[in-house]
Amino acid sequence: MKAEIPPCPWSRLEQQDEELHLEQFLSFQVVRLAHALQRVSAREYLDAQGLTVSDWRVLALVRSCGPVQFAEVAQRSSLDKAQVSRTVKNLRERGLLQAEGDAEHAQRIVLSVTPAGKRAHAQVLPRAAKAQAQLLRTLAPADREALWRCVHQLQAQVRDHESKPSRSHQE
């Protein structure tokens, strides 16, 4: 079943007087989609393992990176450090992650996946990959390629913008 796609409000942005309403903001649409994807992910393949989306993101990152410092997990996961800290604590309490290093300095702690964490990861990963592929197959191959390019262009633009001093610091 295909949903009706409303007209694109972004097609005339070159015109100076064109204003977007909040629900037309790119960030609003991306966050809305991300939250919907997280709800589907939880229902489809995380709930059975008792994992939250944050749990899965951290567990999968640590598993794919090998032993990794807490700070790198925070940076790569796009979660704030407090959320990563709570998630790591939860995963450690459940025996899915272990931490070694300086408990006084969380940034220096090195995280690794326990055997139980590896089993949980092995249970979730194939289901997660299948669900993601199924979702992407709703787009035509050319649209998937265009989406990939657009996402990477926007990420590069945001990284470039983040590397510049903010206007409030320039004044």
PDB file of C-alpha atoms in Angstrom:
ATOM      1  CA  MET A   1       0.000   0.000   0.000  1.00  0.00           C
ATOM      2  CA  LYS A   2       1.529   3.269  -1.103  1.00  0.00           C
ATOM      3  CA  ALA A   3       0.815   6.418   0.869  1.00  0.00           C
ATOM      4  CA  GLU A   4      -0.092   9.531  -1.040  1.00  0.00           C
ATOM      5  CA  ILE A   5       2.900  11.839  -1.172  1.00  0.00           C
ATOM      6  CA  PRO A   6       2.063  15.521  -0.655  1.00  0.00           C
ATOM      7  CA  PRO A   7       3.595  18.138  -2.961  1.00  0.00           C
ATOM      8  CA  CYS A   8       7.193  18.992  -2.094  1.00  0.00           C
ATOM      9  CA  PRO A   9       7.407  22.356  -0.288  1.00  0.00           C
ATOM     10  CA  TRP A  10      11.144  22.497  -0.944  1.00  0.00           C
ATOM     11  CA  SER A  11      11.010  22.773  -4.726  1.00  0.00           C
ATOM     12  CA  ARG A  12      10.747  26.578  -4.722  1.00  0.00           C
ATOM     13  CA  LEU A  13      13.267  27.430  -2.011  1.00  0.00           C
ATOM     14  CA  GLU A  14      15.328  29.496  -4.433  1.00  0.00           C
ATOM     15  CA  GLN A  15      12.644  32.173  -4.196  1.00  0.00           C
ATOM     16  CA  GLN A  16      13.522  34.599  -1.418  1.00  0.00           C
ATOM     17  CA  ASP A  17       9.956  34.963  -0.138  1.00  0.00           C
ATOM     18  CA  GLU A  18       9.320  31.231   0.228  1.00  0.00           C
ATOM     19  CA  GLU A  19       8.964  30.330   3.908  1.00  0.00           C
ATOM     20  CA  LEU A  20       8.632  26.885   5.395  1.00  0.00           C
ATOM     21  CA  HIS A  21       6.255  25.963   8.162  1.00  0.00           C
ATOM     22  CA  LEU A  22       7.633  23.933  11.072  1.00  0.00           C
ATOM     23  CA  GLU A  23       6.364  20.600   9.744  1.00  0.00           C
ATOM     24  CA  GLN A  24       8.085  21.317   6.416  1.00  0.00           C
ATOM     25  CA  PHE A  25      11.526  21.756   8.006  1.00  0.00           C
ATOM     26  CA  LEU A  26      13.971  19.066   6.921  1.00  0.00           C
ATOM     27  CA  SER A  27      15.002  18.518  10.544  1.00  0.00           C
ATOM     28  CA  PHE A  28      11.361  18.031  11.583  1.00  0.00           C
ATOM     29  CA  GLN A  29      10.774  15.450   8.841  1.00  0.00           C
ATOM     30  CA  VAL A  30      14.021  13.582   9.559  1.00  0.00           C
ATOM     31  CA  VAL A  31      13.346  13.429  13.319  1.00  0.00           C
ATOM     32  CA  ARG A  32       9.774  12.266  12.691  1.00  0.00           C
ATOM     33  CA  LEU A  33      11.071   9.496  10.405  1.00  0.00           C
ATOM     34  CA  ALA A  34      13.843   8.548  12.850  1.00  0.00           C
ATOM     35  CA  HIS A  35      11.370   8.203  15.720  1.00  0.00           C
ATOM     36  CA  ALA A  36       9.032   6.094  13.590  1.00  0.00           C
ATOM     37  CA  LEU A  37      11.947   3.861  12.553  1.00  0.00           C
ATOM     38  CA  GLN A  38      12.969   3.463  16.188  1.00  0.00           C
ATOM     39  CA  ARG A  39       9.431   2.429  17.191  1.00  0.00           C
ATOM     40  CA  VAL A  40       9.323  -0.138  14.373  1.00  0.00           C
ATOM     41  CA  SER A  41      12.810  -1.390  15.264  1.00  0.00           C
ATOM     42  CA  ALA A  42      11.858  -1.879  18.880  1.00  0.00           C
ATOM     43  CA  ARG A  43       8.686  -3.724  17.988  1.00  0.00           C
ATOM     44  CA  GLU A  44      10.201  -5.827  15.204  1.00  0.00           C
ATOM     45  CA  TYR A  45      13.462  -7.041  16.693  1.00  0.00           C
ATOM     46  CA  LEU A  46      14.580  -5.375  19.914  1.00  0.00           C
ATOM     47  CA  ASP A  47      11.738  -6.074  22.337  1.00  0.00           C
ATOM     48  CA  ALA A  48      12.318  -9.835  22.145  1.00  0.00           C
ATOM     49  CA  GLN A  49      15.854  -9.304  23.492  1.00  0.00           C
ATOM     50  CA  GLY A  50      14.754  -6.723  26.053  1.00  0.00           C
ATOM     51  CA  LEU A  51      16.860  -4.056  24.355  1.00  0.00           C
ATOM     52  CA  THR A  52      16.052  -0.408  23.795  1.00  0.00           C
ATOM     53  CA  VAL A  53      17.127   1.424  20.652  1.00  0.00           C
ATOM     54  CA  SER A  54      19.953   3.051  22.652  1.00  0.00           C
ATOM     55  CA  ASP A  55      21.002  -0.351  24.023  1.00  0.00           C
ATOM     56  CA  TRP A  56      21.170  -1.768  20.510  1.00  0.00           C
ATOM     57  CA  ARG A  57      23.038   1.215  19.104  1.00  0.00           C
ATOM     58  CA  VAL A  58      25.722   1.051  21.802  1.00  0.00           C
ATOM     59  CA  LEU A  59      25.976  -2.758  21.789  1.00  0.00           C
ATOM     60  CA  ALA A  60      26.253  -2.865  17.984  1.00  0.00           C
ATOM     61  CA  LEU A  61      28.874  -0.087  17.933  1.00  0.00           C
ATOM     62  CA  VAL A  62      31.032  -1.733  20.570  1.00  0.00           C
ATOM     63  CA  ARG A  63      30.680  -5.094  18.806  1.00  0.00           C
ATOM     64  CA  SER A  64      31.639  -3.654  15.401  1.00  0.00           C
ATOM     65  CA  CYS A  65      34.516  -1.500  16.704  1.00  0.00           C
ATOM     66  CA  GLY A  66      36.028  -4.057  19.035  1.00  0.00           C
ATOM     67  CA  PRO A  67      37.243  -2.766  22.382  1.00  0.00           C
ATOM     68  CA  VAL A  68      36.516   0.947  22.189  1.00  0.00           C
ATOM     69  CA  GLN A  69      36.732   3.962  24.475  1.00  0.00           C
ATOM     70  CA  PHE A  70      33.555   5.368  25.978  1.00  0.00           C
ATOM     71  CA  ALA A  71      34.185   8.761  24.324  1.00  0.00           C
ATOM     72  CA  GLU A  72      34.289   7.196  20.865  1.00  0.00           C
ATOM     73  CA  VAL A  73      31.012   5.370  21.479  1.00  0.00           C
ATOM     74  CA  ALA A  74      29.397   8.654  22.510  1.00  0.00           C
ATOM     75  CA  GLN A  75      30.729  10.415  19.413  1.00  0.00           C
ATOM     76  CA  ARG A  76      29.862   7.663  16.921  1.00  0.00           C
ATOM     77  CA  SER A  77      26.432   6.834  18.346  1.00  0.00           C
ATOM     78  CA  SER A  78      25.081  10.396  18.107  1.00  0.00           C
ATOM     79  CA  LEU A  79      23.796   9.979  21.651  1.00  0.00           C
ATOM     80  CA  ASP A  80      24.703  12.463  24.352  1.00  0.00           C
ATOM     81  CA  LYS A  81      27.278  11.352  26.908  1.00  0.00           C
ATOM     82  CA  ALA A  82      24.700  11.071  29.698  1.00  0.00           C
ATOM     83  CA  GLN A  83      22.547   8.756  27.573  1.00  0.00           C
ATOM     84  CA  VAL A  84      25.578   6.654  26.640  1.00  0.00           C
ATOM     85  CA  SER A  85      26.569   6.482  30.312  1.00  0.00           C
ATOM     86  CA  ARG A  86      23.091   5.253  31.346  1.00  0.00           C
ATOM     87  CA  THR A  87      23.010   2.790  28.454  1.00  0.00           C
ATOM     88  CA  VAL A  88      26.475   1.411  29.229  1.00  0.00           C
ATOM     89  CA  LYS A  89      25.493   1.042  32.896  1.00  0.00           C
ATOM     90  CA  ASN A  90      22.367  -0.897  31.877  1.00  0.00           C
ATOM     91  CA  LEU A  91      24.280  -3.128  29.447  1.00  0.00           C
ATOM     92  CA  ARG A  92      26.974  -3.806  32.062  1.00  0.00           C
ATOM     93  CA  GLU A  93      24.358  -4.689  34.691  1.00  0.00           C
ATOM     94  CA  ARG A  94      22.803  -7.130  32.215  1.00  0.00           C
ATOM     95  CA  GLY A  95      26.198  -8.672  31.521  1.00  0.00           C
ATOM     96  CA  LEU A  96      26.273  -7.628  27.849  1.00  0.00           C
ATOM     97  CA  LEU A  97      29.206  -5.191  28.092  1.00  0.00           C
ATOM     98  CA  GLN A  98      32.292  -5.024  30.235  1.00  0.00           C
ATOM     99  CA  ALA A  99      34.411  -1.999  31.016  1.00  0.00           C
ATOM    100  CA  GLU A 100      38.079  -1.763  31.854  1.00  0.00           C
ATOM    101  CA  GLY A 101      40.154   1.211  32.777  1.00  0.00           C
ATOM    102  CA  ASP A 102      39.886   4.277  34.920  1.00  0.00           C
ATOM    103  CA  ALA A 103      36.512   4.379  36.709  1.00  0.00           C
ATOM    104  CA  GLU A 104      37.289   7.953  37.822  1.00  0.00           C
ATOM    105  CA  HIS A 105      37.529   9.152  34.215  1.00  0.00           C
ATOM    106  CA  ALA A 106      34.686   7.754  32.102  1.00  0.00           C
ATOM    107  CA  GLN A 107      36.329   9.006  28.907  1.00  0.00           C
ATOM    108  CA  ARG A 108      39.215   6.559  29.434  1.00  0.00           C
ATOM    109  CA  ILE A 109      37.060   3.499  30.055  1.00  0.00           C
ATOM    110  CA  VAL A 110      37.405   0.859  27.340  1.00  0.00           C
ATOM    111  CA  LEU A 111      34.227  -1.057  26.539  1.00  0.00           C
ATOM    112  CA  SER A 112      33.992  -4.532  25.078  1.00  0.00           C
ATOM    113  CA  VAL A 113      31.204  -7.010  24.430  1.00  0.00           C
ATOM    114  CA  THR A 114      30.861 -10.033  26.718  1.00  0.00           C
ATOM    115  CA  PRO A 115      29.974 -13.506  25.418  1.00  0.00           C
ATOM    116  CA  ALA A 116      26.343 -12.830  26.426  1.00  0.00           C
ATOM    117  CA  GLY A 117      26.499  -9.531  24.523  1.00  0.00           C
ATOM    118  CA  LYS A 118      27.835 -11.344  21.468  1.00  0.00           C
ATOM    119  CA  ARG A 119      24.921 -13.789  21.648  1.00  0.00           C
ATOM    120  CA  ALA A 120      22.381 -10.956  21.955  1.00  0.00           C
ATOM    121  CA  HIS A 121      24.029  -9.152  19.039  1.00  0.00           C
ATOM    122  CA  ALA A 122      23.963 -12.346  16.951  1.00  0.00           C
ATOM    123  CA  GLN A 123      20.241 -12.729  17.679  1.00  0.00           C
ATOM    124  CA  VAL A 124      19.346  -9.151  16.709  1.00  0.00           C
ATOM    125  CA  LEU A 125      21.688  -8.336  13.806  1.00  0.00           C
ATOM    126  CA  PRO A 126      20.167 -10.612  11.130  1.00  0.00           C
ATOM    127  CA  ARG A 127      16.650  -9.446  11.996  1.00  0.00           C
ATOM    128  CA  ALA A 128      17.733  -5.802  12.032  1.00  0.00           C
ATOM    129  CA  ALA A 129      19.525  -6.118   8.682  1.00  0.00           C
ATOM    130  CA  LYS A 130      16.525  -7.868   7.131  1.00  0.00           C
ATOM    131  CA  ALA A 131      14.097  -5.216   8.420  1.00  0.00           C
ATOM    132  CA  GLN A 132      16.309  -2.371   7.168  1.00  0.00           C
ATOM    133  CA  ALA A 133      16.678  -3.982   3.732  1.00  0.00           C
ATOM    134  CA  GLN A 134      12.933  -4.590   3.524  1.00  0.00           C
ATOM    135  CA  LEU A 135      12.257  -0.951   4.322  1.00  0.00           C
ATOM    136  CA  LEU A 136      14.781   0.253   1.739  1.00  0.00           C
ATOM    137  CA  ARG A 137      13.252  -2.011  -0.907  1.00  0.00           C
ATOM    138  CA  THR A 138      10.111   0.136  -0.759  1.00  0.00           C
ATOM    139  CA  LEU A 139      12.189   2.653  -2.719  1.00  0.00           C
ATOM    140  CA  ALA A 140      13.228   2.109  -6.319  1.00  0.00           C
ATOM    141  CA  PRO A 141      16.985   1.420  -6.732  1.00  0.00           C
ATOM    142  CA  ALA A 142      17.538   4.892  -8.215  1.00  0.00           C
ATOM    143  CA  ASP A 143      15.702   6.462  -5.263  1.00  0.00           C
ATOM    144  CA  ARG A 144      17.842   4.479  -2.795  1.00  0.00           C
ATOM    145  CA  GLU A 145      20.979   5.766  -4.515  1.00  0.00           C
ATOM    146  CA  ALA A 146      19.625   9.317  -4.507  1.00  0.00           C
ATOM    147  CA  LEU A 147      18.716   9.036  -0.823  1.00  0.00           C
ATOM    148  CA  TRP A 148      22.227   7.741  -0.023  1.00  0.00           C
ATOM    149  CA  ARG A 149      23.821  10.661  -1.890  1.00  0.00           C
ATOM    150  CA  CYS A 150      21.501  13.223  -0.294  1.00  0.00           C
ATOM    151  CA  VAL A 151      22.076  11.917   3.228  1.00  0.00           C
ATOM    152  CA  HIS A 152      25.847  12.074   2.733  1.00  0.00           C
ATOM    153  CA  GLN A 153      25.701  15.543   1.157  1.00  0.00           C
ATOM    154  CA  LEU A 154      23.642  16.838   4.073  1.00  0.00           C
ATOM    155  CA  GLN A 155      25.944  15.189   6.626  1.00  0.00           C
ATOM    156  CA  ALA A 156      28.963  16.802   4.965  1.00  0.00           C
ATOM    157  CA  GLN A 157      27.224  20.186   4.976  1.00  0.00           C
ATOM    158  CA  VAL A 158      26.351  19.848   8.665  1.00  0.00           C
ATOM    159  CA  ARG A 159      29.926  18.777   9.555  1.00  0.00           C
ATOM    160  CA  ASP A 160      31.251  21.785   7.641  1.00  0.00           C
ATOM    161  CA  HIS A 161      28.808  24.080   9.424  1.00  0.00           C
ATOM    162  CA  GLU A 162      29.693  22.580  12.833  1.00  0.00           C
ATOM    163  CA  SER A 163      33.403  23.164  12.256  1.00  0.00           C
ATOM    164  CA  LYS A 164      32.864  26.916  11.892  1.00  0.00           C
ATOM    165  CA  PRO A 165      32.539  29.173  14.947  1.00  0.00           C
ATOM    166  CA  SER A 166      28.943  30.016  15.794  1.00  0.00           C
ATOM    167  CA  ARG A 167      27.721  33.517  15.032  1.00  0.00           C
ATOM    168  CA  SER A 168      27.236  34.239  18.729  1.00  0.00           C
ATOM    169  CA  HIS A 169      30.963  33.547  19.302  1.00  0.00           C
ATOM    170  CA  GLN A 170      31.982  35.815  16.424  1.00  0.00           C
ATOM    171  CA  GLU A 171      30.353  38.924  17.848  1.00  0.00           C
TER     172      GLU A 171
END
